[in-house]
PDB file of C-alpha atoms in Angstrom:
ATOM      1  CA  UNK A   1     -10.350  -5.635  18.381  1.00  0.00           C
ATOM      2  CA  UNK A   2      -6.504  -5.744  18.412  1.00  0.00           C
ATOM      3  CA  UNK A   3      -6.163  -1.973  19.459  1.00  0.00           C
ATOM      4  CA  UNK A   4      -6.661  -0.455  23.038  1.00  0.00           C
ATOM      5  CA  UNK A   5      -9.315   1.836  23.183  1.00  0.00           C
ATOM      6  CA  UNK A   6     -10.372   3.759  25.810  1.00  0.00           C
ATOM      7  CA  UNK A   7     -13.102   3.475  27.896  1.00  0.00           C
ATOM      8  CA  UNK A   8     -15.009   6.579  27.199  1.00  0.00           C
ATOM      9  CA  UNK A   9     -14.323   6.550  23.229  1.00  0.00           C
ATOM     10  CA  UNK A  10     -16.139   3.044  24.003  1.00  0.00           C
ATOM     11  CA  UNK A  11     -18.586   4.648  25.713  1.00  0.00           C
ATOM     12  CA  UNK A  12     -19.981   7.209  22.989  1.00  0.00           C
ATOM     13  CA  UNK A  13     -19.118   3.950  20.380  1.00  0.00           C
ATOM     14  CA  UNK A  14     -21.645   1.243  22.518  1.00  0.00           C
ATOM     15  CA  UNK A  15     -24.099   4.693  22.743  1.00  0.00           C
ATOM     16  CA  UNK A  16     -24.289   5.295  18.745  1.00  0.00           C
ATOM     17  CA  UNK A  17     -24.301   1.484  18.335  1.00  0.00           C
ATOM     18  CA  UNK A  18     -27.538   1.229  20.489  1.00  0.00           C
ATOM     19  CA  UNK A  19     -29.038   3.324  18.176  1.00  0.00           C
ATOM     20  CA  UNK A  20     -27.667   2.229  14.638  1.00  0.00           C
ATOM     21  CA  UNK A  21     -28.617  -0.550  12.539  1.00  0.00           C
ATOM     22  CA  UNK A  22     -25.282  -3.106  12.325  1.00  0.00           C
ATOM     23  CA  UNK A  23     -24.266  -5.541   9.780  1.00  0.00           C
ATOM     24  CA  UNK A  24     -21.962  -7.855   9.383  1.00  0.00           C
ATOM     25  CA  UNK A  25     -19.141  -8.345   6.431  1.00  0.00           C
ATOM     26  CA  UNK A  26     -20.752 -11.227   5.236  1.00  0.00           C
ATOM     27  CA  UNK A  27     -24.252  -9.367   4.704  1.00  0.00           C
ATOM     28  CA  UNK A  28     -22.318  -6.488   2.964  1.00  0.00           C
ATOM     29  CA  UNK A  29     -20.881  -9.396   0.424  1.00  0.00           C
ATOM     30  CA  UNK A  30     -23.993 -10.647  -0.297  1.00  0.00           C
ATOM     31  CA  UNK A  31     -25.657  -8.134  -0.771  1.00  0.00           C
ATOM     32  CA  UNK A  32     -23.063  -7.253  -3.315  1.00  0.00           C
ATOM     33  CA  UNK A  33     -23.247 -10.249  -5.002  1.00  0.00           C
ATOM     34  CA  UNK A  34     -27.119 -10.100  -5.026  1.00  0.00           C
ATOM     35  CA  UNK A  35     -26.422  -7.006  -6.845  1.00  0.00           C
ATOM     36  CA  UNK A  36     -28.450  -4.649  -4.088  1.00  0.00           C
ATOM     37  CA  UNK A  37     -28.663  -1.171  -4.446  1.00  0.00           C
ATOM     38  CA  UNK A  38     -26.427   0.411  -2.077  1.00  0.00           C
ATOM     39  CA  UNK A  39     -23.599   3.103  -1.414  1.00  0.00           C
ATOM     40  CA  UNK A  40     -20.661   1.832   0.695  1.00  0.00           C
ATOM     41  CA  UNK A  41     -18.588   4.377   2.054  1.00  0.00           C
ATOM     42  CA  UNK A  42     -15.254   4.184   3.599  1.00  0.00           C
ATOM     43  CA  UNK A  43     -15.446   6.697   6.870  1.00  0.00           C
ATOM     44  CA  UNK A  44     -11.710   6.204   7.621  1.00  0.00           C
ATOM     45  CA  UNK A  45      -8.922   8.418   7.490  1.00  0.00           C
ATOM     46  CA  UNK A  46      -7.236   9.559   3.901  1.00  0.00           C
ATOM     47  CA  UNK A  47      -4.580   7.736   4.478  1.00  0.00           C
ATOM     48  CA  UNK A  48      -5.959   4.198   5.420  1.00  0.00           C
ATOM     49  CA  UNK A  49      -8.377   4.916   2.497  1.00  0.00           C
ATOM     50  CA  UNK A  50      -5.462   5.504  -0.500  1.00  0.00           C
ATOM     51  CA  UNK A  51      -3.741   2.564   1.468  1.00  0.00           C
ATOM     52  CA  UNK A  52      -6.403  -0.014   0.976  1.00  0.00           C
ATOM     53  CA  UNK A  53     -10.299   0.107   0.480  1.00  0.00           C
ATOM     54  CA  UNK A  54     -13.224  -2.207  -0.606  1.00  0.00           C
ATOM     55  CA  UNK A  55     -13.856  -2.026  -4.111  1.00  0.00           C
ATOM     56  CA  UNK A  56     -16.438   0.355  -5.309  1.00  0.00           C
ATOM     57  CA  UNK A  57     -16.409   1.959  -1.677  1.00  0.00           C
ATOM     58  CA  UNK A  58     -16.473   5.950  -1.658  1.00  0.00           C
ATOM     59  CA  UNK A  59     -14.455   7.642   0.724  1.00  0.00           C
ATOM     60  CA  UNK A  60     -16.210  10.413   2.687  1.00  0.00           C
ATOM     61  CA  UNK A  61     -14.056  10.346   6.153  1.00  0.00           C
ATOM     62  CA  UNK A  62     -15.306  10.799   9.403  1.00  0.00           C
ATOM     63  CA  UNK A  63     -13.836  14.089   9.700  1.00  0.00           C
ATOM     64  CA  UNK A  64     -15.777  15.608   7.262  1.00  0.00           C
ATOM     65  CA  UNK A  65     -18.850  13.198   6.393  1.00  0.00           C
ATOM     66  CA  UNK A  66     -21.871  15.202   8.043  1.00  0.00           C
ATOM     67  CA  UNK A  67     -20.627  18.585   6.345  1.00  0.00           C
ATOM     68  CA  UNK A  68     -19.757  16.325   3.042  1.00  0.00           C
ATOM     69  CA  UNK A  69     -23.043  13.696   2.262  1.00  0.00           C
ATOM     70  CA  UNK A  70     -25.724  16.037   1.308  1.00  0.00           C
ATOM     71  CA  UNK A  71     -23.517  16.955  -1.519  1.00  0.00           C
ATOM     72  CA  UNK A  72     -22.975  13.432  -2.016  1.00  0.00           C
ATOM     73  CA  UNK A  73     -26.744  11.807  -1.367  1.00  0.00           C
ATOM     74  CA  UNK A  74     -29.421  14.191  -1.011  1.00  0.00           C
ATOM     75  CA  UNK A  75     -31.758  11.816  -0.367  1.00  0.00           C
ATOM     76  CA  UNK A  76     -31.902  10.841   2.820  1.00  0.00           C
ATOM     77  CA  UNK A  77     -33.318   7.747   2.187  1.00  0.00           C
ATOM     78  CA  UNK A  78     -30.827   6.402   0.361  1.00  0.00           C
ATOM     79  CA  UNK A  79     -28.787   2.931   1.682  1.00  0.00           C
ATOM     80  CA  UNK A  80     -25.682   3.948   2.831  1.00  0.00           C
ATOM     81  CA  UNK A  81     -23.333   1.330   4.493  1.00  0.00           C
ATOM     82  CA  UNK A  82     -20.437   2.765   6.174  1.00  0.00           C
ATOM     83  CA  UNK A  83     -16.990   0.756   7.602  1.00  0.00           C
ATOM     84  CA  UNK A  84     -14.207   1.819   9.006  1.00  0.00           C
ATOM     85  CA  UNK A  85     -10.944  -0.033  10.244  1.00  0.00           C
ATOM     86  CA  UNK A  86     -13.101  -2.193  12.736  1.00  0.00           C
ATOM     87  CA  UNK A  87     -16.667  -0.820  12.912  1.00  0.00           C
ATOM     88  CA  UNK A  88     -16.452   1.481  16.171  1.00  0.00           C
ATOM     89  CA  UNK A  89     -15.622   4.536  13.520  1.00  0.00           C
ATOM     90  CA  UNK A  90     -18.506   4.087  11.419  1.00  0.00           C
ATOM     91  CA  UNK A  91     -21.034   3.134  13.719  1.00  0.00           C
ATOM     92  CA  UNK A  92     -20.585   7.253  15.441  1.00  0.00           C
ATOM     93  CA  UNK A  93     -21.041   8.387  11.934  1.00  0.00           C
ATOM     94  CA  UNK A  94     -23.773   6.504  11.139  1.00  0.00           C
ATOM     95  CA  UNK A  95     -25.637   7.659  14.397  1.00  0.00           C
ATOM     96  CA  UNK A  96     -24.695  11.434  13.010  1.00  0.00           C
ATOM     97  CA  UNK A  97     -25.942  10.884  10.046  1.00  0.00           C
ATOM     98  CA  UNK A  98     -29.484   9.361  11.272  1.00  0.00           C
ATOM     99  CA  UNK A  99     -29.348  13.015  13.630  1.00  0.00           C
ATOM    100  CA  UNK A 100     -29.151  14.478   9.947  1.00  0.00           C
ATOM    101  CA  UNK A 101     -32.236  12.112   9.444  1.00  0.00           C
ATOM    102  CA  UNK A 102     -30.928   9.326   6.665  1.00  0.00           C
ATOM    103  CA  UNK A 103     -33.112   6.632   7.006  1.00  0.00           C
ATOM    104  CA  UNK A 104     -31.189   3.969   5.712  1.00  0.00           C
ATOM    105  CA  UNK A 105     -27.490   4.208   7.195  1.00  0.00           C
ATOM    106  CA  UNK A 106     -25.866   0.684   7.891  1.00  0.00           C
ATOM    107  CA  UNK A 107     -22.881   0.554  10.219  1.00  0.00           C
ATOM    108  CA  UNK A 108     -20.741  -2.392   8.850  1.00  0.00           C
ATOM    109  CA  UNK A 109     -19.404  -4.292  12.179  1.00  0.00           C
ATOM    110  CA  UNK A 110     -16.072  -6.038  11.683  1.00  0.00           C
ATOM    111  CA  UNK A 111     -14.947  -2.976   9.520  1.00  0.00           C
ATOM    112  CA  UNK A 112     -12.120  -3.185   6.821  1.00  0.00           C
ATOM    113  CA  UNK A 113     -10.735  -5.542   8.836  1.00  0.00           C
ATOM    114  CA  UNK A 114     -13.533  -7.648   9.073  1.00  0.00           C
ATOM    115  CA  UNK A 115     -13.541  -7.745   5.516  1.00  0.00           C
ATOM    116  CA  UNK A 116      -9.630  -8.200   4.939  1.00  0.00           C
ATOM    117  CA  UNK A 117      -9.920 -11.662   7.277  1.00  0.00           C
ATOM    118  CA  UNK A 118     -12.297 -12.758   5.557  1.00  0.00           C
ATOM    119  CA  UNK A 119     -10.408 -13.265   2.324  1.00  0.00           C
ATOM    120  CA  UNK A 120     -12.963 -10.685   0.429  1.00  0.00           C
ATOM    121  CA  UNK A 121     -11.263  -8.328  -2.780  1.00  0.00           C
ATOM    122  CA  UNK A 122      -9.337  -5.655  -1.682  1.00  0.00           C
ATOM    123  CA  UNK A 123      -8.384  -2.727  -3.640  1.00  0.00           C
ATOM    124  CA  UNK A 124      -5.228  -1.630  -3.650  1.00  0.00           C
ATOM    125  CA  UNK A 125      -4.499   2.017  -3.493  1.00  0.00           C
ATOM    126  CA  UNK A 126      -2.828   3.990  -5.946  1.00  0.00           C
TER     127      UNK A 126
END
């Protein structure tokens, strides 16, 4: 990725990925155009969310996810696919929310930006 992260927010990122189930942006499309059952859910921050999003993506941040998706999807075995800006956000939510015991959390790898290179639809915010 573009930015410079440090090594020990890589650290707990490569952790949570090594237990959470990745796609890429290309799945997440094709599943969408397959029609799949699925909730994709934008994990970034307020801001980047009213800035820009996937369409049909629900915005439960990172920040306040785990207190926030009960509400949202009591069941936990539900297909949730999560992104963020470049996957590193969503893949430490996703490992919280299979803590919280969801079944069937995707992490989408590649993010928003992932999905922005790729020439997919973008929503713009409002």
């Amino acid at each position: 990725m573009g930015k410079n992260h440090s090594q020990r927010f890589l650290d707990i990122v490569n952790d949570a990925k090594s237990r959470v189930t990745e796609c890429t942006v290309q799945d997440v499309q094709t599943r969408k155009q397959a029609g799949d059952e699925f909730h994709l859910i934008d994990v970034r921050e307020d801001h980047e969310f009213q800035a820009a999003r996937i369409p049909g993506a629900i915005h439960l941040g990172k920040g306040i996810i785990e207190r926030d998706i009960e509400r949202a999807f009591p069941d936990t075995s539900t297909t949730l696919i999560l992104y963020c800006g470049g996957g590193f956000r969503s893949a430490l939510a996703a490992d919280n929310l299979q803590k919280m015991g969801y079944t069937q959390v995707i992490s989408m790898d590649g993010g928003f930006s992932g999905w922005k290179n790729a020439g997919y639809e973008i929503e713009a915010g409002s």
